[in-house]
Coordinates of C-alpha atoms in Angstrom, one line a residue:
Chain A
X1 CA -68.9 122.3 7.7
X2 CA -65.4 120.8 8.0
X3 CA -65.1 122.6 11.3
X4 CA -67.9 120.4 12.7
X5 CA -65.8 117.4 11.9
X6 CA -63.1 118.8 14.1
X7 CA -65.1 117.3 17.0
X8 CA -63.4 114.1 15.8
X9 CA -60.2 116.1 15.4
X10 CA -58.1 114.6 18.1
X11 CA -59.0 111.1 17.0
X12 CA -58.0 111.6 13.4
X13 CA -54.5 112.4 12.1
X14 CA -53.8 116.1 11.8
X15 CA -53.4 116.1 8.0
X16 CA -57.1 115.0 7.6
X17 CA -58.6 117.6 10.0
X18 CA -56.9 120.5 8.3
X19 CA -58.0 119.6 4.8
X20 CA -58.7 123.0 3.5
X21 CA -55.3 124.7 4.1
X22 CA -52.2 124.3 2.2
X23 CA -48.9 125.7 3.3
X24 CA -46.6 126.9 0.6
X25 CA -43.4 128.4 1.7
X26 CA -42.2 131.1 -0.5
X27 CA -38.8 131.8 1.1
X28 CA -35.6 130.2 0.1
X29 CA -35.2 127.0 2.1
X30 CA -31.5 127.6 2.8
X31 CA -31.5 131.3 3.8
X32 CA -31.1 132.1 7.4
X33 CA -32.9 135.4 7.0
X34 CA -36.4 135.1 5.5
X35 CA -36.2 137.1 2.3
X36 CA -39.1 139.0 0.8
X37 CA -38.4 137.6 -2.6
X38 CA -40.9 135.2 -3.9
X39 CA -39.6 132.2 -5.7
X40 CA -41.3 130.9 -8.8
X41 CA -44.5 129.1 -7.9
X42 CA -44.8 127.6 -11.4
X43 CA -41.8 126.5 -13.4
X44 CA -41.9 127.7 -17.0
X45 CA -43.0 124.7 -19.0
X46 CA -40.7 123.8 -21.8
X47 CA -43.1 122.5 -24.4
X48 CA -40.6 122.4 -27.2
X49 CA -42.9 124.1 -29.7
X50 CA -45.8 121.6 -29.1
X51 CA -47.8 124.1 -27.0
X52 CA -49.2 127.3 -28.2
X53 CA -46.4 129.4 -29.6
X54 CA -47.0 133.1 -29.6
X55 CA -47.0 134.5 -33.2
X56 CA -44.9 137.4 -31.8
X57 CA -42.1 134.9 -31.2
X58 CA -41.5 134.4 -34.9
X59 CA -42.6 137.9 -36.1
X60 CA -42.2 140.6 -33.5
X61 CA -44.1 143.0 -35.7
X62 CA -47.1 140.8 -35.9
X63 CA -50.2 142.8 -36.7
X64 CA -52.7 140.1 -36.3
X65 CA -53.5 139.5 -39.9
X66 CA -51.3 136.8 -41.3
X67 CA -48.2 134.7 -40.4
X68 CA -46.5 135.9 -43.6
X69 CA -44.9 139.2 -42.5
X70 CA -45.3 140.9 -45.9
X71 CA -48.9 140.0 -46.3
X72 CA -49.5 141.0 -42.6
X73 CA -48.2 144.5 -43.2
X74 CA -50.1 144.8 -46.5
X75 CA -53.3 143.7 -44.9
X76 CA -52.8 146.1 -42.0
X77 CA -52.1 149.0 -44.4
X78 CA -55.2 148.2 -46.5
X79 CA -57.4 147.7 -43.5
X80 CA -56.4 150.9 -41.8
X81 CA -56.4 153.0 -44.9
X82 CA -59.8 151.8 -46.2
X83 CA -61.3 151.6 -42.8
X84 CA -60.3 154.8 -41.3
X85 CA -59.1 157.2 -44.1
X86 CA -61.7 156.2 -46.6
X87 CA -64.7 154.9 -44.7
X88 CA -64.6 157.1 -41.6
X89 CA -62.9 160.3 -42.8
X90 CA -64.1 160.6 -46.4
X91 CA -67.4 159.0 -45.6
X92 CA -67.8 161.2 -42.6
X93 CA -67.0 164.3 -44.6
X94 CA -69.6 163.2 -47.2
X95 CA -72.2 162.8 -44.5
X96 CA -71.3 166.1 -42.9
X97 CA -71.7 168.0 -46.1
X98 CA -75.0 166.3 -47.0
X99 CA -77.5 169.0 -47.8
X100 CA -80.2 169.5 -45.3
X101 CA -81.0 165.9 -44.3
X102 CA -84.7 165.3 -44.4
X103 CA -85.4 168.9 -45.3
X104 CA -85.5 169.9 -41.7
X105 CA -83.8 173.2 -42.1
X106 CA -85.9 174.0 -45.1
X107 CA -89.0 173.2 -43.1
X108 CA -88.0 175.6 -40.4
X109 CA -87.2 178.4 -42.8
X110 CA -90.5 177.8 -44.7
X111 CA -92.5 177.9 -41.4
X112 CA -90.8 181.1 -40.4
X113 CA -91.5 182.7 -43.8
X114 CA -95.1 181.6 -43.8
X115 CA -95.7 182.9 -40.3
X116 CA -94.2 186.3 -41.1
X117 CA -96.4 186.4 -44.2
X118 CA -99.6 185.5 -42.5
X119 CA -99.0 187.8 -39.6
X120 CA -98.4 190.7 -42.0
X121 CA -101.6 189.9 -43.9
X122 CA -103.6 189.3 -40.8
X123 CA -104.5 185.8 -41.9
X124 CA -104.8 183.0 -39.3
X125 CA -101.6 181.1 -39.0
X126 CA -103.1 177.8 -40.0
X127 CA -106.5 176.8 -41.2
X128 CA -108.8 174.8 -38.9
X129 CA -109.6 172.2 -41.6
X130 CA -106.8 170.1 -43.1
X131 CA -108.8 169.4 -46.2
X132 CA -110.8 171.8 -48.3
X133 CA -114.3 171.3 -46.9
X134 CA -116.0 172.0 -50.2
X135 CA -114.2 169.1 -51.8
X136 CA -115.4 166.5 -49.4
X137 CA -118.4 164.6 -50.8
X138 CA -120.3 162.8 -48.0
X139 CA -122.8 160.1 -48.9
X140 CA -126.4 161.1 -48.0
X141 CA -127.7 159.6 -44.8
X142 CA -130.6 157.6 -46.3
X143 CA -128.4 155.2 -48.2
X144 CA -127.2 152.1 -46.3
Chain B
X1 CA -79.6 150.3 -54.6
X2 CA -78.0 147.9 -57.1
X3 CA -74.7 149.8 -56.8
X4 CA -74.3 148.1 -53.4
X5 CA -76.1 144.9 -54.0
X6 CA -74.3 143.8 -57.2
X7 CA -70.8 144.3 -55.7
X8 CA -71.9 142.4 -52.6
X9 CA -73.1 139.5 -54.8
X10 CA -69.8 139.6 -56.7
X11 CA -67.8 139.4 -53.5
X12 CA -68.8 135.7 -53.6
X13 CA -66.9 134.8 -56.7
X14 CA -64.1 137.0 -55.6
X15 CA -63.6 135.0 -52.4
X16 CA -63.4 131.8 -54.4
X17 CA -61.1 133.1 -57.1
X18 CA -58.6 135.1 -55.0
X19 CA -55.3 133.3 -54.3
X20 CA -54.9 132.1 -50.8
X21 CA -52.2 134.6 -49.9
X22 CA -54.4 137.6 -50.6
X23 CA -57.8 136.2 -49.5
X24 CA -58.3 138.2 -46.3
X25 CA -56.8 141.4 -47.6
X26 CA -59.0 141.5 -50.7
X27 CA -62.1 140.5 -48.8
X28 CA -61.5 143.2 -46.2
X29 CA -60.6 145.8 -48.8
X30 CA -63.6 145.2 -51.0
X31 CA -66.1 145.0 -48.2
X32 CA -64.8 148.3 -46.8
X33 CA -65.2 149.9 -50.2
X34 CA -68.8 148.6 -50.4
X35 CA -69.4 149.9 -46.8
X36 CA -68.1 153.3 -47.8
X37 CA -70.3 153.4 -50.9
X38 CA -73.3 152.4 -48.8
X39 CA -73.1 155.7 -47.0
X40 CA -74.7 157.2 -50.1
X41 CA -78.0 155.8 -48.8
X42 CA -77.8 158.4 -46.1
X43 CA -78.4 161.2 -48.6
X44 CA -82.1 161.1 -48.2
X45 CA -83.6 164.3 -49.7
X46 CA -87.0 164.0 -48.1
X47 CA -88.0 162.8 -44.7
X48 CA -90.8 160.5 -45.1
X49 CA -90.7 159.4 -48.6
X50 CA -89.0 156.4 -50.2
X51 CA -85.6 157.0 -52.0
X52 CA -83.4 155.0 -54.3
X53 CA -86.4 153.4 -55.7
X54 CA -86.9 150.7 -58.2
X55 CA -89.9 148.4 -58.4
X56 CA -88.5 145.8 -55.9
X57 CA -86.2 147.7 -53.6
X58 CA -86.3 151.0 -51.9
X59 CA -84.9 152.7 -48.9
X60 CA -86.7 154.8 -46.4
X61 CA -85.5 156.7 -43.3
X62 CA -86.2 153.6 -41.2
X63 CA -84.4 151.1 -43.3
X64 CA -81.5 153.3 -44.3
X65 CA -79.6 153.2 -41.0
X66 CA -80.1 149.5 -40.8
X67 CA -78.8 149.0 -44.3
X68 CA -75.7 151.0 -43.6
X69 CA -75.2 149.1 -40.4
X70 CA -75.4 145.8 -42.4
X71 CA -72.9 146.9 -45.0
X72 CA -70.6 148.3 -42.3
X73 CA -70.6 145.0 -40.4
X74 CA -69.2 142.7 -43.1
X75 CA -65.7 144.1 -43.0
X76 CA -65.8 144.0 -39.2
X77 CA -66.8 140.4 -39.3
X78 CA -64.0 139.6 -41.7
X79 CA -61.5 141.4 -39.4
X80 CA -62.8 139.6 -36.3
X81 CA -62.7 136.1 -37.9
X82 CA -59.3 136.3 -39.5
X83 CA -57.4 135.1 -36.5
X84 CA -59.4 132.1 -35.5
X85 CA -59.7 130.8 -39.0
X86 CA -56.0 131.1 -39.8
X87 CA -55.4 127.4 -39.1
X88 CA -58.2 126.0 -41.1
X89 CA -57.9 124.7 -44.7
X90 CA -58.3 127.4 -47.3
X91 CA -61.6 126.1 -48.7
X92 CA -63.2 126.2 -45.3
X93 CA -62.0 129.8 -44.9
X94 CA -63.6 130.6 -48.3
X95 CA -66.8 128.9 -47.2
X96 CA -66.9 130.9 -44.0
X97 CA -66.4 134.2 -45.8
X98 CA -69.0 133.2 -48.4
X99 CA -71.5 132.6 -45.6
X100 CA -70.9 136.0 -44.2
X101 CA -71.3 137.6 -47.6
X102 CA -74.5 135.7 -48.3
X103 CA -75.8 137.0 -45.0
X104 CA -75.0 140.5 -46.1
X105 CA -76.8 140.0 -49.4
X106 CA -79.9 138.6 -47.7
X107 CA -79.9 141.4 -45.2
X108 CA -79.6 144.1 -47.8
X109 CA -82.5 142.5 -49.7
X110 CA -84.5 142.2 -46.5
X111 CA -84.1 145.8 -45.4
X112 CA -84.6 147.3 -48.8
X113 CA -87.6 145.0 -49.7
X114 CA -90.7 146.8 -50.8
X115 CA -92.9 143.8 -50.6
X116 CA -93.8 141.9 -47.4
X117 CA -93.3 138.5 -49.0
X118 CA -89.8 139.5 -50.2
X119 CA -89.0 140.7 -46.7
X120 CA -90.3 137.4 -45.3
X121 CA -88.3 135.2 -47.6
X122 CA -85.1 137.2 -46.8
X123 CA -86.0 137.1 -43.1
X124 CA -86.1 133.3 -43.3
X125 CA -83.1 133.1 -45.6
X126 CA -80.8 134.7 -43.1
X127 CA -81.5 131.8 -40.8
X128 CA -79.5 129.3 -42.9
X129 CA -76.1 130.9 -43.1
X130 CA -76.3 131.8 -39.4
X131 CA -77.3 128.3 -38.5
X132 CA -74.3 126.9 -40.5
X133 CA -71.9 129.4 -38.9
X134 CA -73.1 128.5 -35.4
X135 CA -73.2 124.8 -35.7
X136 CA -70.1 124.3 -37.9
X137 CA -67.7 126.9 -36.4
X138 CA -68.9 127.1 -32.8
X139 CA -66.4 126.0 -30.3
X140 CA -68.3 123.9 -27.8
X141 CA -70.5 120.8 -27.9
X142 CA -73.5 122.9 -27.0
X143 CA -73.5 124.6 -30.4
X144 CA -75.8 121.9 -31.8
X145 CA -78.4 122.6 -29.1
X146 CA -77.9 126.3 -29.7
X147 CA -78.5 125.9 -33.4
X148 CA -81.6 123.8 -32.8
X149 CA -83.1 126.4 -30.4
X150 CA -82.2 129.3 -32.8
X151 CA -83.7 127.6 -35.8
X152 CA -86.9 126.3 -34.3
X153 CA -87.8 129.2 -32.1
X154 CA -87.6 131.5 -35.2
X155 CA -89.4 129.1 -37.5
X156 CA -92.2 128.5 -34.9
X157 CA -92.9 132.2 -35.0
X158 CA -92.5 132.7 -38.7
X159 CA -94.7 130.0 -40.1
X160 CA -97.8 131.7 -38.7
X161 CA -96.4 134.9 -40.3
X162 CA -96.3 133.2 -43.7
X163 CA -99.9 132.2 -43.3
X164 CA -100.9 135.7 -42.2
X165 CA -99.2 137.3 -45.2
X166 CA -100.7 134.9 -47.6
X167 CA -104.1 135.6 -46.2
X168 CA -103.5 139.3 -46.6
X169 CA -102.2 138.8 -50.2
X170 CA -105.3 136.8 -51.0
X171 CA -107.7 139.4 -49.7
X172 CA -106.0 142.5 -50.9
X173 CA -104.0 141.4 -53.9
X174 CA -100.8 143.2 -52.9
X175 CA -98.4 143.4 -50.1
X176 CA -96.3 146.3 -51.3
X177 CA -95.1 148.7 -48.7
X178 CA -96.2 151.5 -50.9
X179 CA -99.8 150.6 -50.7
X180 CA -100.4 148.8 -47.5
X181 CA -100.8 151.9 -45.4
X182 CA -103.8 152.7 -47.4
X183 CA -105.5 149.3 -47.2
X184 CA -108.9 149.0 -45.5
X185 CA -108.4 146.9 -42.3
X186 CA -109.3 143.3 -42.9
X187 CA -112.0 142.8 -40.3
X188 CA -113.4 139.4 -40.1
X189 CA -114.6 137.6 -37.0
X190 CA -113.0 139.0 -33.8
X191 CA -111.3 135.8 -32.9
X192 CA -109.8 135.3 -36.3
X193 CA -108.6 138.8 -36.4
X194 CA -106.8 138.5 -33.0
X195 CA -105.1 135.3 -34.3
X196 CA -104.1 137.1 -37.4
X197 CA -102.6 140.0 -35.4
X198 CA -100.7 137.6 -33.2
X199 CA -99.5 135.6 -36.3
X200 CA -98.2 138.8 -37.9
X201 CA -96.2 139.9 -34.9
X202 CA -95.1 136.6 -33.2
X203 CA -92.1 136.0 -35.5
X204 CA -90.7 139.5 -35.0
X205 CA -91.3 139.3 -31.2
X206 CA -89.4 136.1 -31.0
X207 CA -86.6 137.5 -33.1
X208 CA -86.2 140.7 -31.1
X209 CA -86.4 138.8 -28.7
X210 CA -89.3 139.3 -26.4
X211 CA -88.6 138.2 -22.8
X212 CA -90.8 135.1 -22.8
X213 CA -89.4 133.7 -26.1
X214 CA -85.8 134.8 -25.6
X215 CA -84.2 131.5 -24.7
X216 CA -82.6 130.9 -28.1
X217 CA -80.6 134.1 -27.8
X218 CA -78.1 133.4 -25.0
X219 CA -77.5 129.9 -26.5
X220 CA -77.0 131.2 -30.0
X221 CA -74.9 134.2 -29.1
X222 CA -72.6 132.3 -26.8
X223 CA -72.0 129.2 -29.0
X224 CA -71.5 131.2 -32.2
X225 CA -68.0 132.1 -33.3
X226 CA -67.2 135.8 -33.1
X227 CA -68.6 136.7 -36.6
X228 CA -71.8 134.8 -35.8
X229 CA -72.2 136.7 -32.5
X230 CA -71.5 140.0 -34.2
X231 CA -74.1 139.6 -37.0
X232 CA -76.7 138.2 -34.6
X233 CA -76.3 140.9 -32.1
X234 CA -75.9 143.8 -34.5
X235 CA -78.3 143.1 -37.3
X236 CA -80.4 140.0 -37.0
X237 CA -82.1 141.1 -33.9
X238 CA -82.9 144.4 -35.6
X239 CA -84.7 142.5 -38.4
X240 CA -87.3 141.7 -35.8
X241 CA -87.6 145.4 -34.8
X242 CA -87.7 146.5 -38.4
X243 CA -90.3 143.9 -39.3
X244 CA -92.5 145.0 -36.4
X245 CA -92.2 148.7 -37.5
X246 CA -93.3 147.8 -41.0
X247 CA -96.1 145.4 -40.1
X248 CA -97.7 147.5 -37.3
X249 CA -99.0 149.9 -40.0
X250 CA -101.6 147.3 -41.2
X251 CA -102.6 146.0 -37.8
X252 CA -104.3 149.2 -36.9
X253 CA -107.4 149.0 -34.8
X254 CA -106.5 145.9 -32.8
X255 CA -103.1 146.9 -31.7
X256 CA -104.4 149.2 -29.0
X257 CA -105.5 146.6 -26.5
X258 CA -103.7 143.5 -27.8
X259 CA -100.3 144.9 -27.4
X260 CA -100.6 145.6 -23.7
X261 CA -99.4 142.2 -22.5
X262 CA -96.5 142.3 -24.9
X263 CA -95.4 145.8 -23.8
X264 CA -95.5 144.7 -20.1
X265 CA -93.7 141.5 -20.9
X266 CA -91.0 143.4 -22.7
X267 CA -90.5 145.9 -19.9
X268 CA -90.5 143.1 -17.3
X269 CA -87.9 141.4 -19.5
X270 CA -85.7 144.4 -19.3
X271 CA -85.5 144.1 -15.5
X272 CA -85.3 140.3 -15.4
X273 CA -82.6 139.9 -18.0
X274 CA -80.7 142.8 -16.4
X275 CA -80.8 141.0 -13.1
X276 CA -79.7 137.7 -14.7
X277 CA -76.7 139.6 -16.1
X278 CA -75.6 140.5 -12.6
X279 CA -75.3 136.8 -11.8
X280 CA -73.6 135.6 -14.9
X281 CA -70.2 133.8 -14.9
X282 CA -69.9 133.6 -18.6
X283 CA -68.8 136.8 -20.3
X284 CA -70.5 136.2 -23.6
X285 CA -73.7 135.1 -21.8
X286 CA -73.7 138.4 -19.9
X287 CA -73.4 140.4 -23.2
X288 CA -76.2 138.2 -24.7
X289 CA -78.6 138.9 -21.8
X290 CA -77.7 142.5 -22.0
X291 CA -78.8 142.4 -25.7
X292 CA -82.2 140.9 -24.6
X293 CA -82.5 143.7 -22.1
X294 CA -81.9 146.5 -24.6
X295 CA -84.1 144.9 -27.2
X296 CA -86.9 144.6 -24.6
X297 CA -86.9 148.3 -24.4
X298 CA -86.9 148.6 -28.2
X299 CA -89.8 146.2 -28.4
X300 CA -91.8 148.1 -25.9
X301 CA -91.1 151.3 -27.8
X302 CA -92.2 149.9 -31.1
X303 CA -95.4 148.5 -29.7
X304 CA -96.6 151.8 -28.4
X305 CA -96.2 153.3 -31.9
X306 CA -95.8 156.9 -31.1
X307 CA -93.4 159.0 -33.2
X308 CA -90.8 159.5 -30.4
X309 CA -91.0 155.8 -29.5
X310 CA -90.2 154.8 -33.1
X311 CA -87.4 157.3 -33.2
X312 CA -86.0 156.1 -29.9
X313 CA -86.3 152.5 -31.0
X314 CA -84.5 153.1 -34.2
X315 CA -81.7 155.0 -32.5
X316 CA -81.3 152.4 -29.8
X317 CA -81.2 149.6 -32.4
X318 CA -78.3 151.2 -34.3
X319 CA -76.4 152.2 -31.2
X320 CA -77.0 148.8 -29.6
X321 CA -75.9 147.1 -32.7
X322 CA -72.5 148.8 -32.7
X323 CA -72.1 148.5 -28.9
X324 CA -73.0 144.9 -28.5
X325 CA -70.9 143.9 -31.5
X326 CA -67.9 145.8 -29.9
X327 CA -68.5 144.0 -26.6
X328 CA -68.5 140.6 -28.3
X329 CA -65.3 141.5 -30.1
X330 CA -63.7 142.4 -26.8
X331 CA -65.0 139.1 -25.2
X332 CA -63.4 137.3 -28.2
X333 CA -60.0 139.0 -27.6
X334 CA -60.2 137.5 -24.1
X335 CA -61.3 134.1 -25.5
X336 CA -58.6 133.9 -28.1
X337 CA -56.0 134.4 -25.3
X338 CA -57.4 132.4 -22.5
X339 CA -59.7 130.0 -24.4
X340 CA -62.3 130.4 -21.7
X341 CA -65.3 132.6 -21.4
X342 CA -65.4 132.4 -17.6
X343 CA -65.2 135.9 -16.2
X344 CA -63.2 135.2 -13.1
X345 CA -60.5 133.5 -15.1
X346 CA -59.6 136.7 -16.9
X347 CA -59.7 139.5 -14.3
X348 CA -57.6 142.6 -13.8
X349 CA -56.7 142.9 -17.5
X350 CA -56.2 146.6 -17.2
X351 CA -52.7 145.9 -15.8
X352 CA -51.8 143.5 -18.5
X353 CA -53.6 144.9 -21.6
X354 CA -54.1 148.6 -21.0
X355 CA -54.9 149.5 -24.6
X356 CA -57.7 147.0 -24.7
X357 CA -58.9 148.4 -21.4
X358 CA -59.5 151.7 -23.2
X359 CA -61.8 149.9 -25.6
X360 CA -63.5 148.0 -22.8
X361 CA -64.1 151.3 -21.0
X362 CA -65.6 153.1 -24.0
X363 CA -67.8 150.0 -24.9
X364 CA -69.0 149.7 -21.3
X365 CA -69.8 153.4 -21.1
X366 CA -71.8 153.0 -24.3
X367 CA -73.6 149.9 -23.0
X368 CA -74.7 151.7 -19.8
X369 CA -76.1 154.6 -22.0
X370 CA -73.8 157.4 -21.1
X371 CA -74.8 160.8 -22.5
X372 CA -74.2 162.1 -25.2
X373 CA -73.9 158.7 -26.9
X374 CA -76.9 157.7 -29.0
X375 CA -77.6 154.8 -26.7
X376 CA -78.8 157.2 -24.1
X377 CA -80.7 159.3 -26.6
X378 CA -82.6 156.3 -27.8
X379 CA -83.3 155.0 -24.3
X380 CA -84.4 158.4 -23.1
X381 CA -86.8 158.8 -26.0
X382 CA -88.4 155.4 -25.4
X383 CA -88.6 156.0 -21.7
X384 CA -90.3 159.4 -22.1
X385 CA -92.7 158.2 -24.7
X386 CA -93.5 155.1 -22.5
X387 CA -94.1 157.6 -19.6
X388 CA -96.4 159.6 -21.7
X389 CA -98.3 156.4 -22.6
X390 CA -98.6 155.3 -19.0
X391 CA -96.8 156.8 -16.0
X392 CA -96.4 153.4 -14.2
X393 CA -93.9 152.2 -16.8
X394 CA -91.4 154.7 -15.3
X395 CA -90.9 152.3 -12.4
X396 CA -90.0 149.5 -14.7
X397 CA -87.8 151.5 -17.1
X398 CA -86.1 153.4 -14.3
X399 CA -85.3 150.2 -12.5
X400 CA -84.1 148.8 -15.8
X401 CA -81.7 151.7 -16.4
X402 CA -80.3 151.3 -13.0
X403 CA -79.7 147.6 -13.4
X404 CA -78.2 148.2 -16.9
X405 CA -75.7 150.5 -15.3
X406 CA -75.1 148.0 -12.6
X407 CA -74.3 145.0 -14.8
X408 CA -72.2 147.1 -17.3
X409 CA -70.1 148.3 -14.4
X410 CA -69.9 144.8 -13.0
X411 CA -68.7 143.5 -16.3
X412 CA -66.1 146.2 -16.6
X413 CA -64.8 146.0 -13.0
X414 CA -64.7 142.2 -13.2
X415 CA -62.7 142.0 -16.4
X416 CA -60.5 145.1 -16.0
X417 CA -60.0 146.1 -12.4
X418 CA -58.8 144.2 -9.5
X419 CA -55.8 142.0 -9.2
X420 CA -54.5 139.9 -12.0
X421 CA -55.0 136.3 -11.3
X422 CA -51.9 134.2 -10.7
X423 CA -52.4 131.8 -13.6
X424 CA -52.3 134.6 -16.3
X425 CA -48.5 134.7 -16.8
X426 CA -48.3 135.6 -20.4
X427 CA -51.0 137.0 -22.7
X428 CA -50.2 138.2 -26.2
X429 CA -50.5 142.0 -26.5
X430 CA -53.5 143.3 -28.5
X431 CA -53.0 143.1 -32.3
X432 CA -53.3 146.1 -34.6
X433 CA -56.2 144.1 -36.1
X434 CA -58.0 144.2 -32.9
X435 CA -57.5 147.9 -32.4
X436 CA -58.7 148.5 -35.9
X437 CA -61.8 146.3 -35.3
X438 CA -62.7 148.2 -32.2
X439 CA -62.0 151.6 -33.7
X440 CA -64.3 150.8 -36.6
X441 CA -67.0 149.8 -34.1
X442 CA -66.8 152.7 -31.7
X443 CA -65.8 155.6 -33.9
X444 CA -69.1 155.5 -35.9
X445 CA -70.9 155.4 -32.5
X446 CA -69.0 158.5 -31.4
X447 CA -69.5 160.2 -34.7
X448 CA -73.2 159.7 -34.5
X449 CA -73.3 162.0 -31.5
X450 CA -72.6 164.8 -34.0
X451 CA -75.3 164.0 -36.5
X452 CA -78.0 162.0 -34.8
X453 CA -80.6 163.0 -37.4
X454 CA -79.2 160.2 -39.7
X455 CA -80.8 157.6 -37.4
X456 CA -84.0 159.5 -36.4
X457 CA -86.2 157.7 -38.8
X458 CA -89.4 159.5 -39.6
X459 CA -89.3 162.0 -36.8
X460 CA -88.6 165.7 -37.3

């Protein structure tokens, strides 16, 4: 859109018609040979401690828990020990050695045992009726 | 049951009585101990029956994984919140932790409730601490709007649920989970029955959320502080799914036709919210919409009520809980360093924070449902059972899977790959705390590959 305005270009000062570009020289102003080194675009701001000070500045071993170094280490140790060694490892071992969750392995063994038994006896593998038909009492049809 | 509930309740006085110096250490330690002890719930001897029974609380293969997830999440929330609460006065820190603990208590009671009214009361009770967490500790002005949307969307759905439950209590005299499968269906006039069906399910559909009623979710997830986002994404959405699973038992003959529009809406929502994710500029909003997408698939699975669909829904709920919470934690690590959620402002982080990039990678792979992670197993079971129900759903679910992979990759490539922007001149390295947090999210997910039957629910 700005390029359309360039129809007016020659009538306007050059700085207005090239609004979208900004030329930033990155080479040293006084060197005869253009160097490939880039000078600092942004000067480091000296905030004299009023800005955000990294907690790593005061305590290089900051673990993220507390500004007090001793409590930081203690919290880290408790967290890692209870979280990983107790909860994940001991908890995981507990879960791994749980007996036959939901009786699935038992169900499989029982099914195999019953099938072998019934095939040997010549019985059908499963009865057609889920309930015992003689135990179902139906109301007689002339009652409403 | 009480072995876990009473220690959770007693965490409340312990946060108020612990000296300031040891507050976070003790809270973390005790909540991890409770989480480890909660693994005992996984020792279910029989597949379909109730275990760990007393008159008021019981656990069942559907509620057990959700209970363990709830107990697991509290130490993770404590770990995640520790940094941003460091500068607050000590009593506010204690209040925040008390809110998290009270959420855990209400959620344990909700998932282990044996009576529908108890479940309903706990379902509503979880709204209050979450609302306080969002509106008091959220970081932007929009948090007030977010809290309003969150509260009123859920309440609008759950007041009809209260009426429906009271009606049922009146006509049958009991609402206990042990007996409601055997109740005769309450057939009255067709119109009233349809209203009752809708009233029963609406609250849970809004909570899940179903696509048409999902607007509260991006607002609430984005404006909440990290612990709020974690508990919302990981557990509170699953309250909706769990409630639906429980209540569909009594809605029998009607559900066949009445659920069609909701199934289609849920599947359409998978695609729509997935597409919205591809256009997001806000990282947390992207993760929030991806939650809506995954939960749409869960909702569709639950509504068709076949065994595989229920299993798939349950697996996907657990897997999504861990994955989504991990992604929110990762987004929070970005936010704590750059104080912005805009994705283009924090690109190319792999160069600067390579260890965090590992976690981003694993979490992204989990989100796009890479085999053999349980995310894929759940999605696959839901997709196959939906296909069995109607083969046309394959178009929607297939497209949804494709778009999910698309936006997950988009999120990963945008945040990790590419050139580091010029304004990121110094970012703090990842803390041990952050590594621990993400380990505790993603290791259980990886370990579940080895024993998926823990989260299969009723299925063989």
